[in-house]
Tab-separated table of N, CA, C and O in Angstrom:
chain	number	residue	atom	x	y	z
A	1	UNK	N	-18.424	28.648	59.895
A	1	UNK	CA	-17.251	26.873	59.731
A	1	UNK	C	-17.137	26.629	60.956
A	1	UNK	O	-15.602	27.225	61.669
A	2	UNK	N	-16.795	25.655	61.028
A	2	UNK	CA	-15.909	25.199	62.237
A	2	UNK	C	-14.365	25.548	62.024
A	2	UNK	O	-13.902	24.897	60.562
A	3	UNK	N	-13.195	25.888	62.648
A	3	UNK	CA	-12.021	26.024	62.066
A	3	UNK	C	-11.485	24.442	62.374
A	3	UNK	O	-9.960	24.619	61.705
A	4	UNK	N	-11.696	23.768	62.682
A	4	UNK	CA	-10.846	22.753	63.403
A	4	UNK	C	-11.320	21.519	62.351
A	4	UNK	O	-10.585	20.801	62.331
A	5	UNK	N	-12.388	21.618	61.612
A	5	UNK	CA	-12.701	20.740	61.283
A	5	UNK	C	-13.544	19.806	61.915
A	5	UNK	O	-13.866	18.743	62.077
A	6	UNK	N	-13.552	19.637	63.171
A	6	UNK	CA	-14.610	18.671	64.089
A	6	UNK	C	-15.665	17.742	63.595
A	6	UNK	O	-15.826	16.882	63.601
A	7	UNK	N	-16.715	19.533	63.206
A	7	UNK	CA	-18.214	18.756	62.846
A	7	UNK	C	-17.551	17.858	61.200
A	7	UNK	O	-18.475	17.163	61.166
A	8	UNK	N	-16.553	18.219	60.686
A	8	UNK	CA	-16.293	17.924	59.496
A	8	UNK	C	-16.352	16.165	59.538
A	8	UNK	O	-16.747	15.080	59.239
A	9	UNK	N	-14.932	16.531	60.930
A	9	UNK	CA	-14.730	14.695	61.243
A	9	UNK	C	-15.784	14.122	61.523
A	9	UNK	O	-15.830	12.823	61.534
A	10	UNK	N	-16.640	15.042	62.332
A	10	UNK	CA	-17.890	13.852	63.160
A	10	UNK	C	-19.208	13.196	62.353
A	10	UNK	O	-19.034	12.198	62.204
A	11	UNK	N	-18.772	14.153	61.197
A	11	UNK	CA	-19.848	13.763	60.113
A	11	UNK	C	-19.093	12.549	59.281
A	11	UNK	O	-19.659	11.517	59.180
A	12	UNK	N	-18.504	12.358	59.348
A	12	UNK	CA	-17.946	11.698	58.410
A	12	UNK	C	-17.338	10.286	59.042
A	12	UNK	O	-18.344	8.805	58.657
A	13	UNK	N	-17.309	10.796	60.432
A	13	UNK	CA	-17.136	8.676	61.238
A	13	UNK	C	-18.938	9.246	61.756
A	13	UNK	O	-18.780	7.433	61.650
A	14	UNK	N	-20.045	9.989	61.146
A	14	UNK	CA	-21.048	8.698	61.444
A	14	UNK	C	-21.388	8.090	60.493
A	14	UNK	O	-22.132	7.290	60.413
A	15	UNK	N	-20.717	8.800	59.574
A	15	UNK	CA	-21.353	8.257	58.252
A	15	UNK	C	-20.386	6.981	57.933
A	15	UNK	O	-21.048	5.583	57.460
A	16	UNK	N	-19.392	6.712	58.186
A	16	UNK	CA	-18.701	5.494	58.685
A	16	UNK	C	-19.593	4.709	59.550
A	16	UNK	O	-19.310	3.298	58.987
A	17	UNK	N	-20.124	4.890	60.718
A	17	UNK	CA	-20.486	3.515	61.784
A	17	UNK	C	-22.222	3.664	60.827
A	17	UNK	O	-22.796	2.896	61.000
A	18	UNK	N	-22.346	4.742	60.302
A	18	UNK	CA	-24.347	4.149	59.707
A	18	UNK	C	-24.105	3.468	58.649
A	18	UNK	O	-24.394	2.030	58.346
A	19	UNK	N	-22.604	2.790	57.972
A	19	UNK	CA	-22.072	2.181	56.813
A	19	UNK	C	-21.705	0.859	57.396
A	19	UNK	O	-21.807	-0.310	56.845
A	20	UNK	N	-21.535	1.453	58.143
A	20	UNK	CA	-20.485	-0.074	59.273
A	20	UNK	C	-22.241	-0.771	59.201
A	20	UNK	O	-21.984	-2.117	59.400
A	21	UNK	N	-23.059	-0.508	60.129
A	21	UNK	CA	-24.446	-0.595	61.056
A	21	UNK	C	-25.254	-1.418	59.723
A	21	UNK	O	-25.399	-3.003	59.624
A	22	UNK	N	-25.325	-0.702	58.590
A	22	UNK	CA	-25.385	-1.779	57.269
A	22	UNK	C	-25.267	-2.497	56.707
A	22	UNK	O	-25.434	-4.143	56.390
A	23	UNK	N	-23.979	-2.715	57.021
A	23	UNK	CA	-22.624	-4.378	56.826
A	23	UNK	C	-23.165	-4.822	57.560
A	23	UNK	O	-23.665	-6.500	57.208
A	24	UNK	N	-23.361	-4.602	59.231
A	24	UNK	CA	-23.950	-6.197	60.203
A	24	UNK	C	-24.923	-6.505	60.140
A	24	UNK	O	-25.210	-7.237	59.709
A	25	UNK	N	-25.631	-5.245	59.382
A	25	UNK	CA	-27.372	-5.591	59.611
A	25	UNK	C	-27.432	-6.924	58.137
A	25	UNK	O	-27.984	-7.889	58.256
A	26	UNK	N	-27.124	-6.535	57.411
A	26	UNK	CA	-26.508	-7.604	56.108
A	26	UNK	C	-26.473	-8.937	56.346
A	26	UNK	O	-27.401	-9.579	56.265
A	27	UNK	N	-25.213	-8.614	57.087
A	27	UNK	CA	-24.342	-9.823	57.600
A	27	UNK	C	-25.476	-10.472	58.193
A	27	UNK	O	-25.892	-11.697	58.051
A	28	UNK	N	-26.098	-10.357	59.314
A	28	UNK	CA	-26.982	-10.913	60.028
A	28	UNK	C	-28.479	-11.393	59.611
A	28	UNK	O	-28.658	-12.522	59.669
A	29	UNK	N	-28.501	-10.440	58.364
A	29	UNK	CA	-29.717	-11.133	57.736
A	29	UNK	C	-29.785	-12.248	56.896
A	29	UNK	O	-30.116	-12.998	56.884
A	30	UNK	N	-28.389	-12.490	56.013
A	30	UNK	CA	-27.970	-12.679	55.851
A	30	UNK	C	-27.477	-14.274	56.944
A	30	UNK	O	-28.105	-15.978	55.955
A	31	UNK	N	-26.831	-14.491	56.996
A	31	UNK	CA	-26.838	-15.483	58.662
A	31	UNK	C	-28.111	-16.478	58.646
A	31	UNK	O	-28.526	-16.987	58.885
A	32	UNK	N	-28.715	-14.919	59.646
A	32	UNK	CA	-30.319	-15.842	60.190
A	32	UNK	C	-31.351	-16.879	58.417
A	32	UNK	O	-31.639	-17.652	58.945
A	33	UNK	N	-30.991	-15.886	57.756
A	33	UNK	CA	-31.907	-16.407	55.911
A	33	UNK	C	-31.589	-17.614	56.180
A	33	UNK	O	-32.253	-18.608	55.514
A	34	UNK	N	-29.874	-17.784	55.386
A	34	UNK	CA	-29.454	-19.146	55.495
A	34	UNK	C	-29.476	-20.336	55.903
A	34	UNK	O	-29.528	-21.801	55.678
A	35	UNK	N	-29.617	-19.566	57.429
A	35	UNK	CA	-29.262	-20.780	57.949
A	35	UNK	C	-30.416	-21.522	58.255
A	35	UNK	O	-31.279	-22.791	58.488
A	36	UNK	N	-32.486	-20.806	57.738
A	36	UNK	CA	-33.472	-21.118	57.682
A	36	UNK	C	-33.413	-22.084	56.677
A	36	UNK	O	-33.891	-22.930	55.973
A	37	UNK	N	-33.047	-21.500	55.543
A	37	UNK	CA	-32.778	-22.670	53.500
A	37	UNK	C	-32.023	-23.705	54.458
A	37	UNK	O	-32.800	-24.662	53.783
A	38	UNK	N	-31.172	-23.668	54.838
A	38	UNK	CA	-30.484	-24.954	55.473
A	38	UNK	C	-31.289	-26.043	55.929
A	38	UNK	O	-31.219	-27.266	55.589
A	39	UNK	N	-31.862	-25.218	57.499
A	39	UNK	CA	-32.422	-26.155	58.272
A	39	UNK	C	-33.750	-26.558	57.403
A	39	UNK	O	-34.483	-27.946	56.931
A	40	UNK	N	-34.650	-25.885	56.164
A	40	UNK	CA	-35.657	-26.184	54.914
A	40	UNK	C	-35.461	-27.257	54.662
A	40	UNK	O	-35.268	-28.246	54.317
A	41	UNK	N	-34.051	-26.991	53.753
A	41	UNK	CA	-33.448	-28.034	53.052
A	41	UNK	C	-33.596	-29.271	54.016
A	41	UNK	O	-33.699	-30.045	53.358
A	42	UNK	N	-32.769	-29.820	55.030
A	42	UNK	CA	-32.880	-30.717	55.469
A	42	UNK	C	-33.752	-31.456	55.498
A	42	UNK	O	-33.950	-32.544	56.220
A	43	UNK	N	-34.877	-30.363	56.561
A	43	UNK	CA	-36.314	-31.193	57.167
A	43	UNK	C	-37.002	-32.220	55.431
A	43	UNK	O	-37.839	-32.930	55.736
A	44	UNK	N	-36.609	-30.914	54.377
A	44	UNK	CA	-37.670	-31.758	53.524
A	44	UNK	C	-36.731	-32.785	52.466
A	44	UNK	O	-37.515	-33.552	51.537
A	45	UNK	N	-35.606	-32.364	51.574
A	45	UNK	CA	-35.293	-33.375	50.895
A	45	UNK	C	-33.527	-33.038	51.403
A	45	UNK	O	-32.775	-32.864	50.541
A	46	UNK	N	-33.259	-34.443	52.737
A	46	UNK	CA	-31.888	-34.300	52.077
A	46	UNK	C	-31.005	-34.947	51.173
A	46	UNK	O	-29.482	-34.723	51.401
A	47	UNK	N	-31.472	-35.332	50.416
A	47	UNK	CA	-30.694	-35.755	49.493
A	47	UNK	C	-30.814	-35.221	48.217
A	47	UNK	O	-29.794	-34.925	47.118
A	48	UNK	N	-31.401	-34.057	48.368
A	48	UNK	CA	-30.930	-32.837	47.440
A	48	UNK	C	-30.893	-31.086	47.609
A	48	UNK	O	-31.393	-30.776	48.366
A	49	UNK	N	-29.228	-31.499	47.524
A	49	UNK	CA	-28.814	-29.680	49.000
A	49	UNK	C	-28.985	-28.833	48.065
A	49	UNK	O	-27.779	-28.456	46.730
A	50	UNK	N	-29.814	-27.956	48.049
A	50	UNK	CA	-29.838	-26.692	47.424
A	50	UNK	C	-29.729	-25.629	47.409
A	50	UNK	O	-29.806	-24.326	47.364
A	51	UNK	N	-29.723	-25.457	49.289
A	51	UNK	CA	-29.251	-24.229	49.787
A	51	UNK	C	-28.483	-23.530	49.411
A	51	UNK	O	-28.330	-22.228	50.065
A	52	UNK	N	-27.468	-24.279	49.172
A	52	UNK	CA	-25.803	-23.392	48.884
A	52	UNK	C	-26.041	-22.823	47.550
A	52	UNK	O	-25.363	-21.844	47.989
A	53	UNK	N	-27.241	-22.710	46.805
A	53	UNK	CA	-26.741	-22.160	45.554
A	53	UNK	C	-27.365	-20.277	46.170
A	53	UNK	O	-26.256	-20.119	45.784
A	54	UNK	N	-28.568	-20.443	47.411
A	54	UNK	CA	-28.505	-18.797	47.605
A	54	UNK	C	-28.240	-18.304	49.047
A	54	UNK	O	-26.832	-17.365	48.241
A	55	UNK	N	-27.321	-19.208	49.146
A	55	UNK	CA	-25.837	-19.374	50.093
A	55	UNK	C	-25.346	-18.394	49.188
A	55	UNK	O	-24.397	-17.837	49.624
A	56	UNK	N	-24.783	-19.833	48.072
A	56	UNK	CA	-22.700	-18.470	47.620
A	56	UNK	C	-23.247	-17.424	46.990
A	56	UNK	O	-22.626	-16.228	46.926
A	57	UNK	N	-25.084	-17.486	45.638
A	57	UNK	CA	-24.625	-16.045	45.507
A	57	UNK	C	-25.555	-14.755	46.449
A	57	UNK	O	-24.609	-14.014	46.010
A	58	UNK	N	-25.637	-14.874	47.645
A	58	UNK	CA	-26.091	-13.709	48.297
A	58	UNK	C	-24.310	-13.802	49.002
A	58	UNK	O	-24.617	-12.333	49.377
A	59	UNK	N	-24.322	-14.795	48.930
A	59	UNK	CA	-22.331	-14.361	49.805
A	59	UNK	C	-21.679	-13.604	49.164
A	59	UNK	O	-20.496	-12.993	49.153
A	60	UNK	N	-21.660	-13.836	47.109
A	60	UNK	CA	-21.021	-12.975	47.063
A	60	UNK	C	-21.185	-11.643	46.914
A	60	UNK	O	-20.567	-10.762	46.669
A	61	UNK	N	-23.043	-10.691	46.834
A	61	UNK	CA	-23.369	-9.659	47.069
A	61	UNK	C	-22.577	-9.187	48.205
A	61	UNK	O	-22.105	-8.169	48.706
A	62	UNK	N	-22.599	-10.157	49.675
A	62	UNK	CA	-22.125	-9.587	50.708
A	62	UNK	C	-20.547	-9.397	51.022
A	62	UNK	O	-20.082	-8.626	51.389
A	63	UNK	N	-20.325	-10.352	50.084
A	63	UNK	CA	-18.326	-10.183	50.247
A	63	UNK	C	-18.277	-8.507	49.539
A	63	UNK	O	-17.249	-8.040	49.635
A	64	UNK	N	-18.709	-8.599	48.197
A	64	UNK	CA	-18.936	-6.932	47.608
A	64	UNK	C	-19.164	-5.857	48.404
A	64	UNK	O	-18.315	-4.968	48.485
A	65	UNK	N	-19.989	-6.267	48.959
A	65	UNK	CA	-20.448	-5.210	50.129
A	65	UNK	C	-19.179	-5.064	50.732
A	65	UNK	O	-18.950	-4.279	51.434
A	66	UNK	N	-18.635	-6.282	51.711
A	66	UNK	CA	-17.444	-5.772	52.567
A	66	UNK	C	-16.477	-4.978	51.644
A	66	UNK	O	-15.921	-4.248	52.654
A	67	UNK	N	-15.762	-5.521	50.872
A	67	UNK	CA	-15.006	-4.477	49.946
A	67	UNK	C	-15.019	-3.651	49.726
A	67	UNK	O	-13.973	-2.434	50.073
A	68	UNK	N	-16.762	-3.230	49.693
A	68	UNK	CA	-16.511	-1.254	49.278
A	68	UNK	C	-16.560	-0.733	50.572
A	68	UNK	O	-15.887	0.416	50.252
A	69	UNK	N	-16.896	-1.448	51.266
A	69	UNK	CA	-17.090	-1.137	53.230
A	69	UNK	C	-15.580	-0.530	53.637
A	69	UNK	O	-15.255	0.504	54.019
A	70	UNK	N	-14.716	-1.576	53.245
A	70	UNK	CA	-12.870	-1.986	53.585
A	70	UNK	C	-12.481	-0.472	52.946
A	70	UNK	O	-10.874	-0.315	53.135
A	71	UNK	N	-12.491	-0.611	51.962
A	71	UNK	CA	-11.946	0.279	50.498
A	71	UNK	C	-12.449	1.996	50.979
A	71	UNK	O	-11.780	2.440	49.328
A	72	UNK	N	-13.669	1.527	51.770
A	72	UNK	CA	-14.039	3.254	52.023
A	72	UNK	C	-12.935	4.120	51.682
A	72	UNK	O	-12.939	5.254	51.605
A	73	UNK	N	-11.675	3.766	52.739
A	73	UNK	CA	-10.636	4.497	53.122
A	73	UNK	C	-9.365	4.439	52.740
A	73	UNK	O	-8.198	5.303	52.550
A	74	UNK	N	-9.622	3.661	51.152
A	74	UNK	CA	-8.745	3.938	50.267
A	74	UNK	C	-8.126	4.567	49.465
A	74	UNK	O	-8.499	5.875	50.004
A	75	UNK	N	-7.840	4.445	48.240
A	75	UNK	CA	-7.332	6.203	47.715
A	75	UNK	C	-8.135	7.435	47.167
A	75	UNK	O	-7.586	8.456	46.855
A	76	UNK	N	-8.880	5.909	46.843
A	76	UNK	CA	-10.583	7.535	46.979
A	76	UNK	C	-11.683	7.684	47.786
A	76	UNK	O	-12.707	7.841	47.862
A	77	UNK	N	-11.081	7.444	48.883
A	77	UNK	CA	-12.381	7.486	50.236
A	77	UNK	C	-12.287	8.848	50.242
A	77	UNK	O	-11.533	9.913	49.687
A	78	UNK	N	-12.581	8.634	51.956
A	78	UNK	CA	-13.035	10.317	52.134
A	78	UNK	C	-12.270	10.905	52.648
A	78	UNK	O	-12.022	12.511	52.202
A	79	UNK	N	-10.876	10.183	52.914
A	79	UNK	CA	-9.307	10.696	53.047
A	79	UNK	C	-8.774	11.951	51.815
A	79	UNK	O	-8.874	13.106	52.098
A	80	UNK	N	-9.115	10.976	51.021
A	80	UNK	CA	-8.190	11.500	49.566
A	80	UNK	C	-9.389	12.771	49.658
A	80	UNK	O	-9.007	13.711	48.471
A	81	UNK	N	-10.914	12.586	49.497
A	81	UNK	CA	-11.552	13.628	48.857
A	81	UNK	C	-11.045	14.765	49.770
A	81	UNK	O	-11.484	16.385	49.133
A	82	UNK	N	-11.321	14.723	51.310
A	82	UNK	CA	-10.789	15.803	51.699
A	82	UNK	C	-9.562	16.580	51.446
A	82	UNK	O	-9.177	17.798	51.064
A	83	UNK	N	-8.511	16.207	51.412
A	83	UNK	CA	-7.099	16.362	50.732
A	83	UNK	C	-7.108	17.452	49.379
A	83	UNK	O	-6.770	18.043	48.990
A	84	UNK	N	-8.328	16.465	48.301
A	84	UNK	CA	-8.329	17.278	46.857
A	84	UNK	C	-9.113	18.025	46.934
A	84	UNK	O	-8.894	19.900	46.616
A	85	UNK	N	-10.124	18.480	48.566
A	85	UNK	CA	-10.832	19.684	48.148
A	85	UNK	C	-9.547	20.444	48.848
A	85	UNK	O	-10.002	22.416	47.935
A	86	UNK	N	-9.035	20.321	49.743
A	86	UNK	CA	-8.065	21.744	50.359
A	86	UNK	C	-7.455	21.897	49.287
A	86	UNK	O	-6.619	22.924	49.221
A	87	UNK	N	-6.860	20.947	48.638
A	87	UNK	CA	-6.089	21.225	47.450
A	87	UNK	C	-5.774	22.239	46.730
A	87	UNK	O	-5.460	22.966	46.060
A	88	UNK	N	-7.841	21.967	46.243
A	88	UNK	CA	-7.971	23.015	44.589
A	88	UNK	C	-8.486	24.215	45.172
A	88	UNK	O	-8.134	25.099	44.551
A	89	UNK	N	-9.323	24.226	46.979
A	89	UNK	CA	-8.924	25.583	47.461
A	89	UNK	C	-8.193	26.395	47.558
A	89	UNK	O	-8.115	27.642	47.194
A	90	UNK	N	-6.838	25.872	48.298
A	90	UNK	CA	-5.304	26.642	48.216
A	90	UNK	C	-5.273	26.949	46.312
A	90	UNK	O	-4.343	27.823	46.273
A	91	UNK	N	-4.843	26.132	45.691
A	91	UNK	CA	-4.739	26.080	44.072
A	91	UNK	C	-5.626	27.984	43.686
A	91	UNK	O	-5.455	28.567	42.937
A	92	UNK	N	-7.313	27.785	44.214
A	92	UNK	CA	-8.093	28.800	43.497
A	92	UNK	C	-7.307	30.337	44.690
A	92	UNK	O	-7.640	31.242	43.296
A	93	UNK	N	-6.878	30.066	45.526
A	93	UNK	CA	-6.906	30.735	46.479
A	93	UNK	C	-5.903	31.838	46.174
A	93	UNK	O	-5.111	32.366	45.799
A	94	UNK	N	-4.634	30.737	45.802
A	94	UNK	CA	-3.611	31.593	45.469
A	94	UNK	C	-3.324	31.962	43.439
A	94	UNK	O	-2.496	32.486	43.068
A	95	UNK	N	-4.121	31.362	42.738
A	95	UNK	CA	-4.957	31.941	42.210
A	95	UNK	C	-5.308	33.168	41.923
A	95	UNK	O	-5.379	34.489	40.998
A	96	UNK	N	-6.330	32.934	42.634
A	96	UNK	CA	-7.063	34.666	42.953
A	96	UNK	C	-5.604	35.737	43.307
A	96	UNK	O	-5.626	37.110	43.345
A	97	UNK	N	-4.741	35.757	44.361
A	97	UNK	CA	-3.651	36.738	44.942
A	97	UNK	C	-2.922	37.065	43.433
A	97	UNK	O	-2.047	38.059	43.462
A	98	UNK	N	-3.055	36.245	42.283
A	98	UNK	CA	-1.627	36.136	41.124
A	98	UNK	C	-1.934	36.883	40.579
A	98	UNK	O	-3.189	38.057	40.672
């Protein structure tokens, strides 16, 4: 095991980058798809605006995705997990020495 924890930090950073890429992909697909729905609605029936319903529904899902992504480092995020693991390992080590 890497004594400095570089490998663990690298893996955590890599996971964070993958999560960000997933969110940005979700955002891009949302934008492109809903722009298409708007243009379709504009071209077919200007008197009956329906494009905003999928925009709102999917927007809620996108907002949830953003909140989850932004709170990953919150009180129960990776940093908390690492601290808890170290705490439990130290407690087990102390109990073994007693």
